[in-house]
PDB file of C-alpha atoms in Angstrom:
ATOM      1  CA  MET A 256     131.152  50.012  61.033  1.00 45.00           C
ATOM      2  CA  ALA A 257     133.146  47.037  60.659  1.00 44.00           C
ATOM      3  CA  ALA A 258     133.155  44.815  57.208  1.00 43.00           C
ATOM      4  CA  LEU A 259     130.176  42.727  56.579  1.00 40.00           C
ATOM      5  CA  THR A 260     130.991  39.463  55.804  1.00 38.00           C
ATOM      6  CA  SER A 261     128.243  36.907  54.346  1.00 38.00           C
ATOM      7  CA  ILE A 262     128.862  32.971  54.062  1.00 37.00           C
ATOM      8  CA  THR A 263     126.562  31.282  51.651  1.00 39.00           C
ATOM      9  CA  PRO A 264     126.802  27.254  51.347  1.00 40.00           C
ATOM     10  CA  THR A 265     126.440  26.365  47.544  1.00 40.00           C
ATOM     11  CA  PRO A 266     125.529  22.704  47.029  1.00 41.00           C
ATOM     12  CA  THR A 267     127.417  20.777  44.566  1.00 40.00           C
ATOM     13  CA  SER A 268     126.250  17.146  42.851  1.00 39.00           C
ATOM     14  CA  SER A 269     126.868  13.944  44.735  1.00 38.00           C
ATOM     15  CA  SER A 270     129.983  11.956  44.429  1.00 40.00           C
ATOM     16  CA  SER A 271     129.827   8.902  42.306  1.00 39.00           C
ATOM     17  CA  VAL A 272     131.648   6.500  44.952  1.00 38.00           C
ATOM     18  CA  CYS A 273     129.275   8.124  48.016  1.00 39.00           C
ATOM     19  CA  PRO A 274     126.217   9.202  46.322  1.00 40.00           C
ATOM     20  CA  ASN A 275     124.350  10.328  49.548  1.00 39.00           C
ATOM     21  CA  PHE A 276     127.306  12.450  50.342  1.00 38.00           C
ATOM     22  CA  ARG A 277     127.192  16.109  49.110  1.00 39.00           C
ATOM     23  CA  THR A 278     129.748  18.893  49.493  1.00 39.00           C
ATOM     24  CA  SER A 279     128.861  22.468  49.969  1.00 39.00           C
ATOM     25  CA  PRO A 280     131.789  24.540  49.247  1.00 41.00           C
ATOM     26  CA  LEU A 281     131.611  27.984  51.289  1.00 36.00           C
ATOM     27  CA  THR A 282     131.201  31.345  48.999  1.00 36.00           C
ATOM     28  CA  ILE A 283     132.432  34.156  51.315  1.00 34.00           C
ATOM     29  CA  SER A 284     131.160  37.571  50.162  1.00 37.00           C
ATOM     30  CA  SER A 285     132.756  40.388  52.098  1.00 37.00           C
ATOM     31  CA  ARG A 286     131.736  44.219  51.364  1.00 37.00           C
ATOM     32  CA  ILE A 287     133.118  47.263  52.883  1.00 35.00           C
ATOM     33  CA  THR A 288     130.138  49.395  54.662  1.00 36.00           C
ATOM     34  CA  PRO A 289     130.051  52.960  54.571  1.00 38.00           C
ATOM     35  CA  GLY A 290     132.018  54.568  57.378  1.00 38.00           C
ATOM     36  CA  CYS A 291     134.116  51.447  57.733  1.00 40.00           C
ATOM     37  CA  SER A 292     137.088  52.209  60.102  1.00 37.00           C
ATOM     38  CA  CYS A 293     139.224  49.338  58.760  1.00 37.00           C
ATOM     39  CA  PRO A 294     143.139  50.804  58.670  1.00 38.00           C
ATOM     40  CA  SER A 295     143.407  49.962  55.009  1.00 37.00           C
ATOM     41  CA  THR A 296     140.134  52.241  54.383  1.00 36.00           C
ATOM     42  CA  LEU A 297     140.943  55.297  56.515  1.00 33.00           C
ATOM     43  CA  ARG A 298     141.328  57.993  53.775  1.00 38.00           C
ATOM     44  CA  SER A 299     140.343  61.584  53.720  1.00 42.00           C
ATOM     45  CA  GLY A 300     138.803  63.744  51.294  1.00 46.00           C
ATOM     46  CA  GLN A 301     136.939  63.069  48.014  1.00 50.00           C
ATOM     47  CA  ALA A 302     139.415  60.330  46.946  1.00 49.00           C
ATOM     48  CA  SER A 303     138.683  58.156  50.256  1.00 47.00           C
ATOM     49  CA  LYS A 304     134.921  58.583  49.500  1.00 46.00           C
ATOM     50  CA  GLN A 305     135.211  57.443  45.727  1.00 51.00           C
ATOM     51  CA  ARG A 306     137.300  54.372  46.657  1.00 48.00           C
ATOM     52  CA  LEU A 307     134.812  53.231  49.534  1.00 41.00           C
ATOM     53  CA  ALA A 308     132.043  53.520  46.818  1.00 47.00           C
ATOM     54  CA  SER A 309     134.195  51.757  44.211  1.00 46.00           C
ATOM     55  CA  GLN A 310     134.725  49.009  47.176  1.00 46.00           C
ATOM     56  CA  ASN A 311     131.421  48.753  47.608  1.00 45.00           C
ATOM     57  CA  ARG A 312     130.267  48.199  43.992  1.00 45.00           C
ATOM     58  CA  ARG A 313     133.042  45.425  43.574  1.00 45.00           C
ATOM     59  CA  GLY A 314     132.748  43.559  46.890  1.00 47.00           C
ATOM     60  CA  LEU A 315     135.036  40.490  47.421  1.00 40.00           C
ATOM     61  CA  ILE A 316     134.355  37.213  46.372  1.00 40.00           C
ATOM     62  CA  ILE A 317     136.370  34.011  47.790  1.00 37.00           C
ATOM     63  CA  ARG A 318     135.348  30.556  46.510  1.00 42.00           C
ATOM     64  CA  SER A 319     136.378  27.275  48.511  1.00 44.00           C
ATOM     65  CA  ALA A 320     138.662  25.122  46.327  1.00 46.00           C
ATOM     66  CA  ALA A 321     136.474  22.263  47.619  1.00 51.00           C
ATOM     67  CA  THR A 322     134.480  21.877  44.408  1.00 58.00           C
ATOM     68  CA  LYS A 323     133.856  18.682  42.562  1.00 60.00           C
ATOM     69  CA  PRO A 324     135.528  18.388  39.272  1.00 64.00           C
ATOM     70  CA  ALA A 325     133.264  17.789  36.164  1.00 74.00           C
ATOM     71  CA  LYS A 326     131.286  15.079  35.686  1.00 77.00           C
ATOM     72  CA  SER A 327     133.023  11.852  33.902  1.00 83.00           C
ATOM     73  CA  PRO A 328     131.299   9.482  31.374  1.00 88.00           C
ATOM     74  CA  ALA A 329     131.123   7.016  34.313  1.00 87.00           C
ATOM     75  CA  GLU A 330     128.981   9.280  36.310  1.00 87.00           C
ATOM     76  CA  GLU A 331     126.386   9.902  33.583  1.00 91.00           C
ATOM     77  CA  GLU A 332     123.006   8.939  34.936  1.00 94.00           C
ATOM     78  CA  TRP A 333     122.103   4.977  35.151  1.00 94.00           C
ATOM     79  CA  LYS A 334     118.926   5.480  32.546  1.00 95.00           C
ATOM     80  CA  VAL A 335     121.400   7.080  30.073  1.00 95.00           C
ATOM     81  CA  LYS A 336     123.733   4.246  30.308  1.00 96.00           C
ATOM     82  CA  ARG A 337     121.043   1.582  30.119  1.00 96.00           C
ATOM     83  CA  GLU A 338     119.655   3.045  27.027  1.00 96.00           C
ATOM     84  CA  LEU A 339     123.271   2.629  25.610  1.00 96.00           C
ATOM     85  CA  LEU A 340     123.773  -0.900  26.862  1.00 97.00           C
ATOM     86  CA  LEU A 341     120.406  -1.973  25.282  1.00 96.00           C
ATOM     87  CA  GLU A 342     121.166   0.017  22.016  1.00 96.00           C
ATOM     88  CA  LYS A 343     124.529  -1.839  21.567  1.00 96.00           C
ATOM     89  CA  ARG A 344     122.940  -4.865  22.259  1.00 95.00           C
ATOM     90  CA  VAL A 345     125.191  -5.984  25.349  1.00 97.00           C
ATOM     91  CA  ARG A 346     123.836  -9.376  26.777  1.00 96.00           C
ATOM     92  CA  SER A 347     123.686 -10.508  30.166  1.00 97.00           C
ATOM     93  CA  VAL A 348     124.787 -13.987  30.896  1.00 97.00           C
ATOM     94  CA  ASP A 349     124.868 -16.115  34.139  1.00 97.00           C
ATOM     95  CA  ALA A 350     127.748 -17.677  35.485  1.00 97.00           C
ATOM     96  CA  LYS A 351     127.574 -21.444  33.783  1.00 97.00           C
ATOM     97  CA  GLU A 352     126.768 -19.389  30.310  1.00 98.00           C
ATOM     98  CA  ALA A 353     129.826 -17.312  30.966  1.00 98.00           C
ATOM     99  CA  PHE A 354     132.356 -20.137  31.594  1.00 98.00           C
ATOM    100  CA  ARG A 355     131.039 -21.656  28.642  1.00 97.00           C
ATOM    101  CA  LEU A 356     131.788 -18.884  26.362  1.00 98.00           C
ATOM    102  CA  GLN A 357     135.192 -18.627  27.914  1.00 97.00           C
ATOM    103  CA  LYS A 358     136.237 -22.089  27.351  1.00 95.00           C
ATOM    104  CA  GLU A 359     134.475 -22.535  23.857  1.00 96.00           C
ATOM    105  CA  ASN A 360     134.226 -19.084  22.215  1.00 96.00           C
ATOM    106  CA  ASN A 361     137.607 -17.243  23.345  1.00 95.00           C
ATOM    107  CA  PHE A 362     135.981 -15.019  25.552  1.00 98.00           C
ATOM    108  CA  VAL A 363     137.656 -12.946  28.142  1.00 98.00           C
ATOM    109  CA  ILE A 364     136.528 -12.246  31.841  1.00 98.00           C
ATOM    110  CA  LEU A 365     137.357  -8.920  32.659  1.00 98.00           C
ATOM    111  CA  ASP A 366     137.216  -8.382  36.472  1.00 98.00           C
ATOM    112  CA  VAL A 367     136.747  -4.937  37.197  1.00 97.00           C
ATOM    113  CA  ARG A 368     137.044  -5.258  41.091  1.00 95.00           C
ATOM    114  CA  PRO A 369     139.821  -3.408  43.219  1.00 91.00           C
ATOM    115  CA  GLU A 370     142.862  -5.230  42.819  1.00 92.00           C
ATOM    116  CA  ALA A 371     143.088  -6.695  46.405  1.00 90.00           C
ATOM    117  CA  GLU A 372     139.572  -8.527  45.802  1.00 92.00           C
ATOM    118  CA  TYR A 373     140.939  -9.797  42.555  1.00 96.00           C
ATOM    119  CA  LYS A 374     144.173 -11.330  44.123  1.00 95.00           C
ATOM    120  CA  GLU A 375     141.862 -12.946  46.873  1.00 95.00           C
ATOM    121  CA  GLY A 376     139.993 -14.959  44.101  1.00 96.00           C
ATOM    122  CA  HIS A 377     138.919 -14.531  40.635  1.00 98.00           C
ATOM    123  CA  PRO A 378     137.688 -16.762  37.651  1.00 98.00           C
ATOM    124  CA  ALA A 379     140.848 -18.875  36.254  1.00 97.00           C
ATOM    125  CA  GLY A 380     142.083 -16.990  33.216  1.00 96.00           C
ATOM    126  CA  ALA A 381     140.369 -13.741  34.128  1.00 98.00           C
ATOM    127  CA  VAL A 382     142.096 -10.159  33.879  1.00 98.00           C
ATOM    128  CA  ASN A 383     141.795  -7.482  36.071  1.00 98.00           C
ATOM    129  CA  VAL A 384     141.564  -3.646  35.329  1.00 98.00           C
ATOM    130  CA  GLN A 385     140.057  -1.983  38.369  1.00 95.00           C
ATOM    131  CA  ILE A 386     137.101   0.747  37.679  1.00 94.00           C
ATOM    132  CA  TYR A 387     137.691   2.325  40.959  1.00 88.00           C
ATOM    133  CA  ARG A 388     140.855   2.575  43.007  1.00 75.00           C
ATOM    134  CA  LEU A 389     141.649   3.856  46.242  1.00 71.00           C
ATOM    135  CA  ILE A 390     141.737   7.644  46.595  1.00 63.00           C
ATOM    136  CA  LYS A 391     145.349   8.999  45.720  1.00 63.00           C
ATOM    137  CA  GLU A 392     145.337  12.801  45.325  1.00 61.00           C
ATOM    138  CA  TRP A 393     145.097  15.198  48.174  1.00 58.00           C
ATOM    139  CA  THR A 394     143.072  18.050  46.532  1.00 66.00           C
ATOM    140  CA  ALA A 395     140.457  19.940  48.916  1.00 70.00           C
ATOM    141  CA  TRP A 396     137.962  17.655  46.854  1.00 59.00           C
ATOM    142  CA  ASP A 397     139.887  14.492  47.717  1.00 60.00           C
ATOM    143  CA  ILE A 398     140.171  15.390  51.197  1.00 65.00           C
ATOM    144  CA  ALA A 399     136.154  16.184  51.490  1.00 68.00           C
ATOM    145  CA  ARG A 400     135.503  12.840  49.907  1.00 60.00           C
ATOM    146  CA  ARG A 401     137.813  11.184  52.259  1.00 58.00           C
ATOM    147  CA  ALA A 402     135.859  12.699  55.279  1.00 67.00           C
ATOM    148  CA  ALA A 403     132.640  11.715  53.746  1.00 63.00           C
ATOM    149  CA  PHE A 404     133.795   7.854  53.625  1.00 56.00           C
ATOM    150  CA  ALA A 405     135.099   8.053  57.305  1.00 60.00           C
ATOM    151  CA  PHE A 406     131.903   9.572  58.489  1.00 53.00           C
ATOM    152  CA  PHE A 407     130.217   6.155  57.668  1.00 55.00           C
ATOM    153  CA  GLY A 408     133.327   4.251  58.824  1.00 57.00           C
ATOM    154  CA  ILE A 409     135.140   3.649  55.812  1.00 52.00           C
ATOM    155  CA  PHE A 410     138.730   4.512  55.654  1.00 49.00           C
ATOM    156  CA  SER A 411     139.831   3.182  52.147  1.00 57.00           C
ATOM    157  CA  GLY A 412     137.442   5.216  49.919  1.00 61.00           C
ATOM    158  CA  THR A 413     137.807   4.754  46.232  1.00 67.00           C
ATOM    159  CA  GLU A 414     137.467   6.939  43.256  1.00 74.00           C
ATOM    160  CA  GLU A 415     137.028   6.232  39.649  1.00 79.00           C
ATOM    161  CA  ASN A 416     140.157   4.854  37.913  1.00 89.00           C
ATOM    162  CA  PRO A 417     141.197   7.584  35.344  1.00 89.00           C
ATOM    163  CA  GLU A 418     143.411   5.002  33.449  1.00 94.00           C
ATOM    164  CA  PHE A 419     140.366   2.210  33.201  1.00 96.00           C
ATOM    165  CA  ILE A 420     140.124   2.671  29.325  1.00 97.00           C
ATOM    166  CA  GLN A 421     143.554   2.924  28.793  1.00 96.00           C
ATOM    167  CA  SER A 422     144.404  -0.085  30.695  1.00 97.00           C
ATOM    168  CA  VAL A 423     141.653  -1.843  28.836  1.00 98.00           C
ATOM    169  CA  GLU A 424     143.077  -0.690  25.475  1.00 97.00           C
ATOM    170  CA  SER A 425     146.498  -1.768  26.314  1.00 97.00           C
ATOM    171  CA  LYS A 426     145.419  -5.475  27.163  1.00 97.00           C
ATOM    172  CA  PHE A 427     142.333  -5.769  24.411  1.00 97.00           C
ATOM    173  CA  ASP A 428     141.655  -4.764  21.034  1.00 96.00           C
ATOM    174  CA  LYS A 429     138.202  -3.278  20.105  1.00 97.00           C
ATOM    175  CA  ASP A 430     137.179  -6.745  18.485  1.00 96.00           C
ATOM    176  CA  ALA A 431     137.901  -8.759  21.643  1.00 97.00           C
ATOM    177  CA  LYS A 432     135.161 -10.951  23.273  1.00 98.00           C
ATOM    178  CA  ILE A 433     134.901  -9.674  26.661  1.00 98.00           C
ATOM    179  CA  ILE A 434     132.450 -10.689  29.742  1.00 98.00           C
ATOM    180  CA  VAL A 435     132.772  -7.767  32.305  1.00 98.00           C
ATOM    181  CA  ALA A 436     132.214  -8.840  35.757  1.00 98.00           C
ATOM    182  CA  CYS A 437     132.028  -7.589  39.436  1.00 97.00           C
ATOM    183  CA  THR A 438     130.896  -8.669  42.706  1.00 95.00           C
ATOM    184  CA  THR A 439     127.249  -8.467  42.455  1.00 94.00           C
ATOM    185  CA  GLY A 440     126.526  -7.651  38.861  1.00 95.00           C
ATOM    186  CA  GLY A 441     123.682  -5.524  38.929  1.00 95.00           C
ATOM    187  CA  THR A 442     121.262  -5.984  36.187  1.00 96.00           C
ATOM    188  CA  MET A 443     119.441  -4.354  33.026  1.00 96.00           C
ATOM    189  CA  LYS A 444     116.405  -6.437  33.455  1.00 94.00           C
ATOM    190  CA  PRO A 445     113.265  -4.187  34.722  1.00 94.00           C
ATOM    191  CA  SER A 446     111.495  -5.541  37.701  1.00 93.00           C
ATOM    192  CA  GLN A 447     108.502  -4.099  39.939  1.00 93.00           C
ATOM    193  CA  ASN A 448     110.903  -2.767  42.540  1.00 93.00           C
ATOM    194  CA  LEU A 449     113.583  -1.717  39.933  1.00 94.00           C
ATOM    195  CA  PRO A 450     111.794  -0.700  36.868  1.00 94.00           C
ATOM    196  CA  GLU A 451     115.096   0.137  35.344  1.00 94.00           C
ATOM    197  CA  GLY A 452     117.318  -2.463  36.690  1.00 95.00           C
ATOM    198  CA  GLN A 453     119.990  -1.940  38.892  1.00 95.00           C
ATOM    199  CA  GLN A 454     123.477  -0.287  38.066  1.00 95.00           C
ATOM    200  CA  SER A 455     126.693  -2.035  39.292  1.00 95.00           C
ATOM    201  CA  ARG A 456     130.460  -1.547  38.630  1.00 94.00           C
ATOM    202  CA  SER A 457     130.303  -4.257  35.691  1.00 97.00           C
ATOM    203  CA  LEU A 458     127.728  -2.370  33.916  1.00 97.00           C
ATOM    204  CA  ILE A 459     129.323   0.750  34.342  1.00 96.00           C
ATOM    205  CA  ALA A 460     132.434  -0.859  33.051  1.00 97.00           C
ATOM    206  CA  ALA A 461     130.369  -2.323  29.960  1.00 98.00           C
ATOM    207  CA  TYR A 462     128.941   1.322  29.465  1.00 97.00           C
ATOM    208  CA  LEU A 463     132.618   2.731  29.236  1.00 97.00           C
ATOM    209  CA  LEU A 464     133.809   0.107  26.745  1.00 98.00           C
ATOM    210  CA  VAL A 465     130.939   0.304  24.102  1.00 97.00           C
ATOM    211  CA  LEU A 466     131.051   4.061  24.358  1.00 96.00           C
ATOM    212  CA  ASN A 467     135.129   3.910  23.592  1.00 97.00           C
ATOM    213  CA  GLY A 468     134.235   1.549  20.638  1.00 97.00           C
ATOM    214  CA  TYR A 469     134.284  -1.987  21.883  1.00 97.00           C
ATOM    215  CA  LYS A 470     131.925  -4.067  19.779  1.00 95.00           C
ATOM    216  CA  ASN A 471     131.876  -7.389  21.636  1.00 97.00           C
ATOM    217  CA  VAL A 472     130.707  -6.808  25.393  1.00 98.00           C
ATOM    218  CA  PHE A 473     128.883  -9.027  27.765  1.00 98.00           C
ATOM    219  CA  HIS A 474     127.905  -8.825  31.283  1.00 97.00           C
ATOM    220  CA  LEU A 475     128.131 -11.377  34.093  1.00 98.00           C
ATOM    221  CA  GLU A 476     124.495 -11.283  35.586  1.00 96.00           C
ATOM    222  CA  GLY A 477     124.605 -12.088  39.196  1.00 96.00           C
ATOM    223  CA  GLY A 478     128.306 -11.286  39.352  1.00 97.00           C
ATOM    224  CA  LEU A 479     131.082 -13.428  40.980  1.00 97.00           C
ATOM    225  CA  TYR A 480     129.006 -14.163  43.866  1.00 96.00           C
ATOM    226  CA  THR A 481     127.414 -16.838  41.676  1.00 97.00           C
ATOM    227  CA  TRP A 482     130.739 -17.932  39.696  1.00 97.00           C
ATOM    228  CA  PHE A 483     131.970 -18.765  43.481  1.00 97.00           C
ATOM    229  CA  LYS A 484     128.763 -20.290  44.211  1.00 96.00           C
ATOM    230  CA  GLU A 485     128.638 -22.431  41.483  1.00 96.00           C
ATOM    231  CA  GLY A 486     131.926 -23.691  41.940  1.00 97.00           C
ATOM    232  CA  LEU A 487     133.410 -22.695  38.606  1.00 97.00           C
ATOM    233  CA  PRO A 488     137.190 -22.982  38.185  1.00 97.00           C
ATOM    234  CA  SER A 489     138.846 -20.015  40.316  1.00 97.00           C
ATOM    235  CA  GLU A 490     142.029 -19.297  41.485  1.00 97.00           C
ATOM    236  CA  SER A 491     143.840 -16.662  43.812  1.00 94.00           C
ATOM    237  CA  GLU A 492     147.426 -14.747  43.792  1.00 87.00           C
ATOM    238  CA  ASP A 493     149.391 -14.850  46.984  1.00 71.00           C
TER     239      ASP A 493
END
């Protein structure tokens, strides 16, 4: 008889960037059946029988390398993030209040959008540290994510920026007054349709900041969309 090979999909958790996409790395088990005629197992006498029995017991397991890395703090459940944000009394402010705080109370606006979006237009004086960046590596997992984005017609997929906190710490001390902003803003306020509010890049960034000891973190409700809509001071970079 020939060798029997079984292929079993093993689901992994979803990507933080593309939450609806799940990879299923293959687990391949190959067992040599009694009487196998494979050249590597053709032996005579009792030694051959013992070797075949030993192979049957052990089997051969090969796992795909396309498995997801361990979950990062940014990938924590939104419910957990929201609880900490509320516990640390992270305030949400609208665009006009954010502008007043920036002007009168030395708050700085931390724009966590990708660098390209920041350069197209941002609040005057805002500082950019992107919380997500274009996928850089070419591991099996990264290739799988690129394929997932391409499936949805997205050819510039992003990943969590592992240097986010390090970059923020190089610009601000832990007592800095920071208003975190992204495009839409998200919200911590419950509603009938969203009983736990809605997660956003700026709220994820705010969570990471308080998790790492920042004490004066605010959040821009309505996002930079409302800042631009209100006609508040903005600038761009060529």
